[in-house]
PDB file of C-alpha atoms in Angstrom:
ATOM      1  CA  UNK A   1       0.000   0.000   0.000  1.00 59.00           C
ATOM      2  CA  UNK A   2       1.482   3.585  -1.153  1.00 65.00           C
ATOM      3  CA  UNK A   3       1.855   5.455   1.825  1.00 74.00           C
ATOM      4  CA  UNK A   4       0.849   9.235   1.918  1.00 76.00           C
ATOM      5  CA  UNK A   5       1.596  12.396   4.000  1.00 77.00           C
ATOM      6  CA  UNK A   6      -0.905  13.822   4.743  1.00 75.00           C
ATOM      7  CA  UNK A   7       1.184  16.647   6.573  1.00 78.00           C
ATOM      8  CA  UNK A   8       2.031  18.128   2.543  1.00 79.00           C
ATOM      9  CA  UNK A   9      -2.280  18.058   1.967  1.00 78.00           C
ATOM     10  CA  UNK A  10      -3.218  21.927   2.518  1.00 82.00           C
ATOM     11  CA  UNK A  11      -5.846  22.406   4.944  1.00 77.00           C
ATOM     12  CA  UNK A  12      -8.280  25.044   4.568  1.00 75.00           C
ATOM     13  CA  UNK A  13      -8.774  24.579   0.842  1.00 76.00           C
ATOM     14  CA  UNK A  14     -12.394  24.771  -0.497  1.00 75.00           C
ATOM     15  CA  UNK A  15     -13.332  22.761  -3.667  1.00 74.00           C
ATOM     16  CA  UNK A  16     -15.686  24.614  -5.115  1.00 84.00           C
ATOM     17  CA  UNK A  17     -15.216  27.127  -7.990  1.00 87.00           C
ATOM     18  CA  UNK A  18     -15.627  30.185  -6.519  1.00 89.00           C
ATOM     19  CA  UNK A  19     -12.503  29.022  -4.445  1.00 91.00           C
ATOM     20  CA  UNK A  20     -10.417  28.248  -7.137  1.00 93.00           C
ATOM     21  CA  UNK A  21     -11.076  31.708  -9.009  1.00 94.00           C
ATOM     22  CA  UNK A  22     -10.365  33.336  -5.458  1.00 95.00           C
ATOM     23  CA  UNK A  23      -6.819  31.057  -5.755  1.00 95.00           C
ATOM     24  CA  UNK A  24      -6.094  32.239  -9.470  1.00 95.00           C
ATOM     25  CA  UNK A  25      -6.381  35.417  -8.783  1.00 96.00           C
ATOM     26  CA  UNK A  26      -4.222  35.304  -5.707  1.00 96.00           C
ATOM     27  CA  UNK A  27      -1.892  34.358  -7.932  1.00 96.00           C
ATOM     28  CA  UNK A  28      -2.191  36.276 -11.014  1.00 95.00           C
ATOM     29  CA  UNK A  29      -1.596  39.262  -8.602  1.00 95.00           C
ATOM     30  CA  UNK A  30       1.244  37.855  -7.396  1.00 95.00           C
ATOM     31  CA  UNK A  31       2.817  36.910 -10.442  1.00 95.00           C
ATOM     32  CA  UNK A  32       2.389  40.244 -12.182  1.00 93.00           C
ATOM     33  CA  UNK A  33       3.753  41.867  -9.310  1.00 94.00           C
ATOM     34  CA  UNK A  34       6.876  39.408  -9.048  1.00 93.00           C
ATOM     35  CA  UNK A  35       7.160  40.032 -12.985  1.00 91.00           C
ATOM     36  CA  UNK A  36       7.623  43.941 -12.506  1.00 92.00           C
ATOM     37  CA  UNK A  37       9.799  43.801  -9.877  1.00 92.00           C
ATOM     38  CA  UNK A  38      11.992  40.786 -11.228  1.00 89.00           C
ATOM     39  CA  UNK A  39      12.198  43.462 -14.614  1.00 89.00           C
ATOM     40  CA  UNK A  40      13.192  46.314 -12.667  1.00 91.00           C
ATOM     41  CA  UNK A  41      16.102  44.437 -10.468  1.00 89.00           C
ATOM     42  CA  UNK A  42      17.137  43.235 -14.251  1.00 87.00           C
ATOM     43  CA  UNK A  43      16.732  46.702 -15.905  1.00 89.00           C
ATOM     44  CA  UNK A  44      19.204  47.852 -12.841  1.00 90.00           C
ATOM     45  CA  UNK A  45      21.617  45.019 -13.240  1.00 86.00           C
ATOM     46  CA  UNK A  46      21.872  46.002 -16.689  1.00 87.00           C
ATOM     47  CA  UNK A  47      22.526  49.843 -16.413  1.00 89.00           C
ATOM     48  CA  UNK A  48      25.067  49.131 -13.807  1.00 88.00           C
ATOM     49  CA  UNK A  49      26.824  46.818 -16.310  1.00 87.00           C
ATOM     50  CA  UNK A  50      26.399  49.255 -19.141  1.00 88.00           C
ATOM     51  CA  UNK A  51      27.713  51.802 -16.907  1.00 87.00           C
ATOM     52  CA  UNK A  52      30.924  49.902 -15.401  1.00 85.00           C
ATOM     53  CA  UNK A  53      31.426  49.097 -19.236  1.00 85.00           C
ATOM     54  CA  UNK A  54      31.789  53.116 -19.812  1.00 86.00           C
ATOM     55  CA  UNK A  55      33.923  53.420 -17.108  1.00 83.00           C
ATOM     56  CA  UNK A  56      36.347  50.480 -17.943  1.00 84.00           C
ATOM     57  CA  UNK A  57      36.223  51.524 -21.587  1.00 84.00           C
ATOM     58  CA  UNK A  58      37.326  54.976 -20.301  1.00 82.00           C
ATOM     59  CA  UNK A  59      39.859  53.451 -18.122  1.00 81.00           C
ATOM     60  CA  UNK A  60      41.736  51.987 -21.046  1.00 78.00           C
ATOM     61  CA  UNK A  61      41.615  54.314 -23.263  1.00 81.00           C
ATOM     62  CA  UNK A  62      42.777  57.187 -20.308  1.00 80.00           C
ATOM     63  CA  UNK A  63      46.055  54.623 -20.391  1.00 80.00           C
ATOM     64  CA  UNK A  64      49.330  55.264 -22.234  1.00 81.00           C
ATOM     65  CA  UNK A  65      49.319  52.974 -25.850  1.00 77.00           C
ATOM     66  CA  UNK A  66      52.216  50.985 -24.577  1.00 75.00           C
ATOM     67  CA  UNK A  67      50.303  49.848 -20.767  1.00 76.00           C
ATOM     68  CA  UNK A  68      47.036  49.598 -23.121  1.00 77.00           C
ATOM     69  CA  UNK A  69      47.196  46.020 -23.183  1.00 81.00           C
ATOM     70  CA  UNK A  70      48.068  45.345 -19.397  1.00 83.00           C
ATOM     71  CA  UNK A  71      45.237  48.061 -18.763  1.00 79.00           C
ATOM     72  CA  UNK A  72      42.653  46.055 -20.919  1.00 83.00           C
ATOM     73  CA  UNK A  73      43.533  42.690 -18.932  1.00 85.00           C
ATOM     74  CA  UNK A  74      42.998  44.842 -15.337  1.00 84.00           C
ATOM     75  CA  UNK A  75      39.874  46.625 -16.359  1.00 80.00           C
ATOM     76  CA  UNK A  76      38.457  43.140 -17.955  1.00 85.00           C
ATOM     77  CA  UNK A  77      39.032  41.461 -14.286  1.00 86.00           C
ATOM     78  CA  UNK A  78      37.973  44.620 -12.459  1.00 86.00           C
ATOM     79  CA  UNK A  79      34.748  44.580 -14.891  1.00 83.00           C
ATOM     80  CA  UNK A  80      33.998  40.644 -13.733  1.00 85.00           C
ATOM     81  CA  UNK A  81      34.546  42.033  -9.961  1.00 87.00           C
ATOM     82  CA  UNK A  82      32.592  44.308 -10.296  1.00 86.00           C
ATOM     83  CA  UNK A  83      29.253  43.156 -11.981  1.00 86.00           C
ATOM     84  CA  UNK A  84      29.447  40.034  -9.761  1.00 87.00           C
ATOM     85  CA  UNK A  85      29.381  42.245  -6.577  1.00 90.00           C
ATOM     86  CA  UNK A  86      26.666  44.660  -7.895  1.00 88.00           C
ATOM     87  CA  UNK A  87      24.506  41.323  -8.547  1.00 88.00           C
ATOM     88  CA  UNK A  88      25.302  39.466  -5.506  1.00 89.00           C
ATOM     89  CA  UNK A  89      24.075  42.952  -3.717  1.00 90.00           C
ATOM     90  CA  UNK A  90      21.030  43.277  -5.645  1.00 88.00           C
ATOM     91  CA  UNK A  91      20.298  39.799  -5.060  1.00 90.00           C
ATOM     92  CA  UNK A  92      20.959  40.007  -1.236  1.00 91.00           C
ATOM     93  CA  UNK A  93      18.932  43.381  -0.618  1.00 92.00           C
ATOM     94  CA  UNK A  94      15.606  42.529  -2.376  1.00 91.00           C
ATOM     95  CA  UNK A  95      15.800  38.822  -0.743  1.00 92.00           C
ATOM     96  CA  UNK A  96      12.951  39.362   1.691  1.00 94.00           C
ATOM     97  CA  UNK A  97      10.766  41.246  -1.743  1.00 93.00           C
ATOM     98  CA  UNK A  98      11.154  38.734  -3.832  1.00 92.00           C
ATOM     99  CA  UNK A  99      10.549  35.736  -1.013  1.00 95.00           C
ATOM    100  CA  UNK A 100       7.560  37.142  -0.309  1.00 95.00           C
ATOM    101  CA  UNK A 101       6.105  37.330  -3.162  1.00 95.00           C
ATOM    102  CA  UNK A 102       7.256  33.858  -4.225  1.00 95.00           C
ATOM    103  CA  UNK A 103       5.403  32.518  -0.865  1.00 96.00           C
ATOM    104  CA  UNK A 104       1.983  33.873  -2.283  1.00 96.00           C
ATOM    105  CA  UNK A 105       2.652  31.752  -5.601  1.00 96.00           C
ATOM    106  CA  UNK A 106       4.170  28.488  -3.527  1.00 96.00           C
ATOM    107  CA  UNK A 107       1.316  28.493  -1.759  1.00 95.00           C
ATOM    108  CA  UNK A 108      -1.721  29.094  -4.890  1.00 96.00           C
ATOM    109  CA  UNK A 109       0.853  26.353  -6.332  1.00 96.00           C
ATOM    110  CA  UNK A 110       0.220  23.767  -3.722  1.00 94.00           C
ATOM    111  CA  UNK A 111      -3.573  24.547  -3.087  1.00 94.00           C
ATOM    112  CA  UNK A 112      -3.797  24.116  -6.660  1.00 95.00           C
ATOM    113  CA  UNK A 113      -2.276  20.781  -6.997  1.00 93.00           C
ATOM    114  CA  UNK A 114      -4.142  19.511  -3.707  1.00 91.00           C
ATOM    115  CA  UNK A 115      -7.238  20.369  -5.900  1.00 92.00           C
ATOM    116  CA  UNK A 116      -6.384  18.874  -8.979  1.00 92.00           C
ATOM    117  CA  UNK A 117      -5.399  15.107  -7.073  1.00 88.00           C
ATOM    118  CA  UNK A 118      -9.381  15.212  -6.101  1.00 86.00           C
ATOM    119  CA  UNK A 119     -10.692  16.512  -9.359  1.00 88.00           C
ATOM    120  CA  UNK A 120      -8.863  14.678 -11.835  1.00 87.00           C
ATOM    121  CA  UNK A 121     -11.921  14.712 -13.965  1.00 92.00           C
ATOM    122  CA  UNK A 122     -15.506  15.553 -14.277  1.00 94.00           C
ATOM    123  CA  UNK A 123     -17.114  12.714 -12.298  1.00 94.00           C
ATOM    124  CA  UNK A 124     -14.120  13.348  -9.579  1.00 92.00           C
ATOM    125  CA  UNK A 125     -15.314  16.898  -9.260  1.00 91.00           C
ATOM    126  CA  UNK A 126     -19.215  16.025  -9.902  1.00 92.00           C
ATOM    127  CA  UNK A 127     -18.480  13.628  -6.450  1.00 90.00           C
ATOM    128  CA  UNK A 128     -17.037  16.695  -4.650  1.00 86.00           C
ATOM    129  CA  UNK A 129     -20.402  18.405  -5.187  1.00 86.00           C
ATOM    130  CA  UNK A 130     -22.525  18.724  -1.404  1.00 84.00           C
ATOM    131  CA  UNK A 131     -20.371  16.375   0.427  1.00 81.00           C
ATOM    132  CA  UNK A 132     -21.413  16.698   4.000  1.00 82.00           C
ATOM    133  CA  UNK A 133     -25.216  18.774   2.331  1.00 88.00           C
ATOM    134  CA  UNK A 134     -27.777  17.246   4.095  1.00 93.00           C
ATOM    135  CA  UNK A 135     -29.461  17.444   0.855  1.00 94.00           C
ATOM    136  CA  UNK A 136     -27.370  15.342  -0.914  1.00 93.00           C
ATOM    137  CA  UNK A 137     -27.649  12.680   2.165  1.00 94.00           C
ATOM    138  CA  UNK A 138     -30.980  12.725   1.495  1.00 95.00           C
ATOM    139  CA  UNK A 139     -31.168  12.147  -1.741  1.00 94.00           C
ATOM    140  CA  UNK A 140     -28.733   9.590  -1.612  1.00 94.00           C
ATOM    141  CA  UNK A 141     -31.124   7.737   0.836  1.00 94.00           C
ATOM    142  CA  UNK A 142     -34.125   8.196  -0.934  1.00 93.00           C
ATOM    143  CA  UNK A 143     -32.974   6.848  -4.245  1.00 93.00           C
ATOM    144  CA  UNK A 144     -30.552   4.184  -2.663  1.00 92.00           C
ATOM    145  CA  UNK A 145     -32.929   1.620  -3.662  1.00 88.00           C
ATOM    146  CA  UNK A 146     -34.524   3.316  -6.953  1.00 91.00           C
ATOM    147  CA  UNK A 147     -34.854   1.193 -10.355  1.00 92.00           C
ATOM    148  CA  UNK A 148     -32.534   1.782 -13.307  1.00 94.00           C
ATOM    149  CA  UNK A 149     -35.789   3.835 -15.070  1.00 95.00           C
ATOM    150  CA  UNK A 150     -36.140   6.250 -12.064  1.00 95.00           C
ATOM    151  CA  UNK A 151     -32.638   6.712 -11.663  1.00 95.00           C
ATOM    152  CA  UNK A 152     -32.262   7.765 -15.308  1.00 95.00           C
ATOM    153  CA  UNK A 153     -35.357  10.314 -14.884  1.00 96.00           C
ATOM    154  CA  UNK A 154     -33.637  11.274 -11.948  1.00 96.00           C
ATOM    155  CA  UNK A 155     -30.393  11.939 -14.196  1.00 96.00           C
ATOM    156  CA  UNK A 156     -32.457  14.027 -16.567  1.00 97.00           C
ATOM    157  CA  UNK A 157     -33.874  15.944 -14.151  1.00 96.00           C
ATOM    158  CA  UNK A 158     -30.484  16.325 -13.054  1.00 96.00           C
ATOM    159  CA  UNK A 159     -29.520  17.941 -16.518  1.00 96.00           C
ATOM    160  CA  UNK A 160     -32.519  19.633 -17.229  1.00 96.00           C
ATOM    161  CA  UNK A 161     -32.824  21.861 -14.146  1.00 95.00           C
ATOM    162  CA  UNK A 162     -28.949  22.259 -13.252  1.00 94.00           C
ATOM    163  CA  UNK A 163     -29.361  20.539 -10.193  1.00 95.00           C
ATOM    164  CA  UNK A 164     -25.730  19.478  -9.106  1.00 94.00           C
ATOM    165  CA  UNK A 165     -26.638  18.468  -5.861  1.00 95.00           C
ATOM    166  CA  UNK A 166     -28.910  16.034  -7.438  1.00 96.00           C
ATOM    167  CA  UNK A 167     -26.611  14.989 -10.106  1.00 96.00           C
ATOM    168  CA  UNK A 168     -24.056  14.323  -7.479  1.00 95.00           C
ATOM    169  CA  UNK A 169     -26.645  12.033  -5.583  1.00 96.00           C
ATOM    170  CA  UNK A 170     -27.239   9.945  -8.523  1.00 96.00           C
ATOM    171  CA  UNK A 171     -23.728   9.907  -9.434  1.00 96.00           C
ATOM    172  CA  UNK A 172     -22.657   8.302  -6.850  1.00 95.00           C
ATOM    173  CA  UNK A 173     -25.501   5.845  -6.182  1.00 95.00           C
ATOM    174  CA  UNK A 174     -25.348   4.547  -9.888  1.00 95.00           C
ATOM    175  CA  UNK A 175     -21.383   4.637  -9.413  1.00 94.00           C
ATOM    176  CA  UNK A 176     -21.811   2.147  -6.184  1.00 92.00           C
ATOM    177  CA  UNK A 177     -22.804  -0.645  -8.588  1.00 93.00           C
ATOM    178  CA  UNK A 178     -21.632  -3.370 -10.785  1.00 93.00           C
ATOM    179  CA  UNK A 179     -20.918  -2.150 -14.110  1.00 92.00           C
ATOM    180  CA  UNK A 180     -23.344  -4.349 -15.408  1.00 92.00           C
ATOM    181  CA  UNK A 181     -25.891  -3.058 -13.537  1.00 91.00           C
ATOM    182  CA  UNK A 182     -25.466   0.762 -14.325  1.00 93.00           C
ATOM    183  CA  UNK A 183     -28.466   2.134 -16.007  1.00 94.00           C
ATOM    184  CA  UNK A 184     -26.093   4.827 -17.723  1.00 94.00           C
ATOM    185  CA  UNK A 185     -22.498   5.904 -17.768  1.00 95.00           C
ATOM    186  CA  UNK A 186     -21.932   8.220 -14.656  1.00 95.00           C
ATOM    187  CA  UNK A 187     -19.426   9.553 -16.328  1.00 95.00           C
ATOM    188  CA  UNK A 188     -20.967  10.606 -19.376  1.00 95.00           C
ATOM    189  CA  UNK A 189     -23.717  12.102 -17.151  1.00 95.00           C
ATOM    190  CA  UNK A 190     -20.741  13.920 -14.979  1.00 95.00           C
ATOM    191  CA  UNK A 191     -19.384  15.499 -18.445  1.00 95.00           C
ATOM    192  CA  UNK A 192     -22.809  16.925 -18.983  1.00 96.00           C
ATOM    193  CA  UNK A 193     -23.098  18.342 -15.500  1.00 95.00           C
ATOM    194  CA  UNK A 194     -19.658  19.374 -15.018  1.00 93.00           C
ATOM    195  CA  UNK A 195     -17.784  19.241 -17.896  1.00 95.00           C
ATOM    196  CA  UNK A 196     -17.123  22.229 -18.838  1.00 94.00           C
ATOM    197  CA  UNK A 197     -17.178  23.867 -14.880  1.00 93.00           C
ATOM    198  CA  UNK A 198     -14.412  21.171 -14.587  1.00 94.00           C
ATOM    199  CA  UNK A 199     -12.601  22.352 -17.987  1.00 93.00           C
ATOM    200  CA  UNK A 200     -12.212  26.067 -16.904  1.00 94.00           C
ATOM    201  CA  UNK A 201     -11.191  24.575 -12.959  1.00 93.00           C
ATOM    202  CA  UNK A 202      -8.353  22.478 -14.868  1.00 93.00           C
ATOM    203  CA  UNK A 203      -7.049  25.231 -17.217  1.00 92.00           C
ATOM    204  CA  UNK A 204      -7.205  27.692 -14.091  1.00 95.00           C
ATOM    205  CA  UNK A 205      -5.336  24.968 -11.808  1.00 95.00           C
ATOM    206  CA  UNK A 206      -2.483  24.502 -14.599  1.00 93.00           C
ATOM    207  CA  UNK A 207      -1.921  28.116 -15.026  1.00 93.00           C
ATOM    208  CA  UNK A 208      -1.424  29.011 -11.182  1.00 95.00           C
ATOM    209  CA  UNK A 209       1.133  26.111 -11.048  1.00 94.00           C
ATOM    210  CA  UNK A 210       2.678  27.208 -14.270  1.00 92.00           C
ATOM    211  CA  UNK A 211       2.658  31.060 -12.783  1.00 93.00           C
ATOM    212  CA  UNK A 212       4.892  29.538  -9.821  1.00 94.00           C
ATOM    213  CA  UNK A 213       7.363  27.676 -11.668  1.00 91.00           C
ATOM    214  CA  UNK A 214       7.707  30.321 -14.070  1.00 90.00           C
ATOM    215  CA  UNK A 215       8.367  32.865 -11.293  1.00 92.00           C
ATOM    216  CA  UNK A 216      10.594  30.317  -9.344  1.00 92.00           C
ATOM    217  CA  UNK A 217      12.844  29.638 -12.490  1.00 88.00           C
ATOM    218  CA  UNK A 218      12.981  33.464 -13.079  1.00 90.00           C
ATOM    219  CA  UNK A 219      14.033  33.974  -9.817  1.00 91.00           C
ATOM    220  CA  UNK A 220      16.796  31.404  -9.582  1.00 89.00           C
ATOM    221  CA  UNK A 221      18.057  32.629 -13.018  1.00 87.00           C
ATOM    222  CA  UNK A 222      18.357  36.290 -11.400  1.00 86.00           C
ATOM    223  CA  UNK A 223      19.993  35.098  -8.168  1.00 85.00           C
ATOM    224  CA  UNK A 224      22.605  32.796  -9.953  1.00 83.00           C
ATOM    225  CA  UNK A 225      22.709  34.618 -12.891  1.00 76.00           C
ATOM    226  CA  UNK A 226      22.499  31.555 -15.128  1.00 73.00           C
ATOM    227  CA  UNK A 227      19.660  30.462 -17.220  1.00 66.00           C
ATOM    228  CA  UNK A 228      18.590  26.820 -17.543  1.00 66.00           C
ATOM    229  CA  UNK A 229      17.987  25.962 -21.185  1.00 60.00           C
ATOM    230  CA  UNK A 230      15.659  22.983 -20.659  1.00 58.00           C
ATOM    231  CA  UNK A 231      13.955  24.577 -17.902  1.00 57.00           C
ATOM    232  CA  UNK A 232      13.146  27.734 -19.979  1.00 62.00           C
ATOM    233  CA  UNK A 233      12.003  25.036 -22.654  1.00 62.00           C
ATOM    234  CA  UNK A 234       9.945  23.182 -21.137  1.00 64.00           C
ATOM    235  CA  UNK A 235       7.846  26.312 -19.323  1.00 64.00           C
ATOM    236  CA  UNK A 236       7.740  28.099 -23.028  1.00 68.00           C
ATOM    237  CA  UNK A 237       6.133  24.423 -24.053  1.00 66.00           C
ATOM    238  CA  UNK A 238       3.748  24.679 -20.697  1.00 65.00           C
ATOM    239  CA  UNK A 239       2.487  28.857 -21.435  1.00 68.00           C
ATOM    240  CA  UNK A 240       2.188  27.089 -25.451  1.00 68.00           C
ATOM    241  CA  UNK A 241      -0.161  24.833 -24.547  1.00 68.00           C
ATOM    242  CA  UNK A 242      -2.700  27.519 -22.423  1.00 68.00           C
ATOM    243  CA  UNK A 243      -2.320  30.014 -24.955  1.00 64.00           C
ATOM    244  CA  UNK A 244      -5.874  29.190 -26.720  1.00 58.00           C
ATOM    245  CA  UNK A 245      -7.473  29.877 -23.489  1.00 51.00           C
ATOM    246  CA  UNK A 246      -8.320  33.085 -21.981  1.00 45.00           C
ATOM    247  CA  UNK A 247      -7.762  35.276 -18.525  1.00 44.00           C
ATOM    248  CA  UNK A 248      -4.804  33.722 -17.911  1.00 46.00           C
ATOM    249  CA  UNK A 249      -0.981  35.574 -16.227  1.00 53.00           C
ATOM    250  CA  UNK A 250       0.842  32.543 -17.570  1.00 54.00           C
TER     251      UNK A 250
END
């Protein structure tokens, strides 16, 4: 038996969503506001080398033709010095910032992939629907022992009048049987409940986590100062594949 820690599960985390929206935009926030500041600490970086390039270049040509070369060889390690100091400072003094904004996305991150391990698909989610609703208990009850024809009226009423509390209900009493004994796929009648709630959910979910690992891979490329080529592949490939969709920071 695979064991699990339940320690990592987030607590607090609402499945509904409303909740998930709340999350996404938690972390579209974040992400924008990580993006600006990760662009100005660059932007900086960048004028500071520009400018110790001015002053180098100024160095060596200040120096008589004949030390020109020895100059050029001392400004060139003085240059090296002196970038990797003005990064390691920038790095250092907006530490705390840039943590804090990577703790907002870390966290969306991990809500979000609690969320999508219980609604890997529609009839996942369509189960999450009024669990604990007295309603639902109800319901449950009431049609525990119901015929394959009422439990298929039951499903179109389901449909018909939007009623995800009692699509849930049947759901999950049709899903408690033998295959054979299924008046109708629970699935297919999840898809036509939930499907496409459980389609925007997923493509919301994906684009949190992928707003987090973008932002973490931006900010270890700033703090080292090297860029990972499959790393900056493979997230290009991820913000690819959500492009057709809509309202999204990734």
């Amino acid at each position: 038996m695979a064991m699990i820690d339940f320690n990592t599960v987030p607590r607090g985390v609402a499945l509904t969503e409303d909740a998930v929206q709340r999350i996404f935009d938690r972390s579209a926030e974040a992400h924008a506001a990580y993006t600006r500041r990760i662009e100005s600490l660059t932007r900086t970086l960048a004028e500071a080398k520009a400018r110790f390039n001015a002053e180098s270049a100024a160095f060596v040509s200040g120096t008589p033709a004949e030390s020109r070369t020895q100059a050029a060889q001392l400004a060139k390690h003085r240059l090296a010095q002196q970038v990797v100091q003005y990064q390691r400072t920038l790095v250092e003094s907006s530490a705390d910032a840039r943590e804090e904004l990577m703790a907002v996305l870390r966290v969306a991150a991990d809500e979000a992939e609690a969320i999508q391990t219980v609604t890997r698909g529609p009839i996942s989610l369509l189960g999450r629907i009024g669990l604990g609703d007295a309603r639902r208990t109800n319901l449950m009850q009431q049609i525990a022992g119901a015929g394959p024809v009422e439990l298929e009226v039951l499903a179109r009423q389901a449909v018909m009048t939007e009623d995800l509390i009692l699509g849930s209900a049947v759901a999950a009493v049709v899903s408690g049987k033998a295959k054979a004994d299924q008046p109708f796929s629970p699935i297919a009648l999840a898809e036509r409940l939930v499907g496409e709630m459980h389609a925007r959910v997923a493509d919301k979910l994906k684009r949190i986590i992928l707003n987090f690992r973008t932002a973490s891979h931006a900010d270890q490329e700033f703090a080292t100062g090297k860029a990972k080529t499959i790393d900056s592949i493979a997230l290009a490939l991820a913000r690819r594949e959500l492009l057709p969709s809509e309202g999204g920071a990734a």
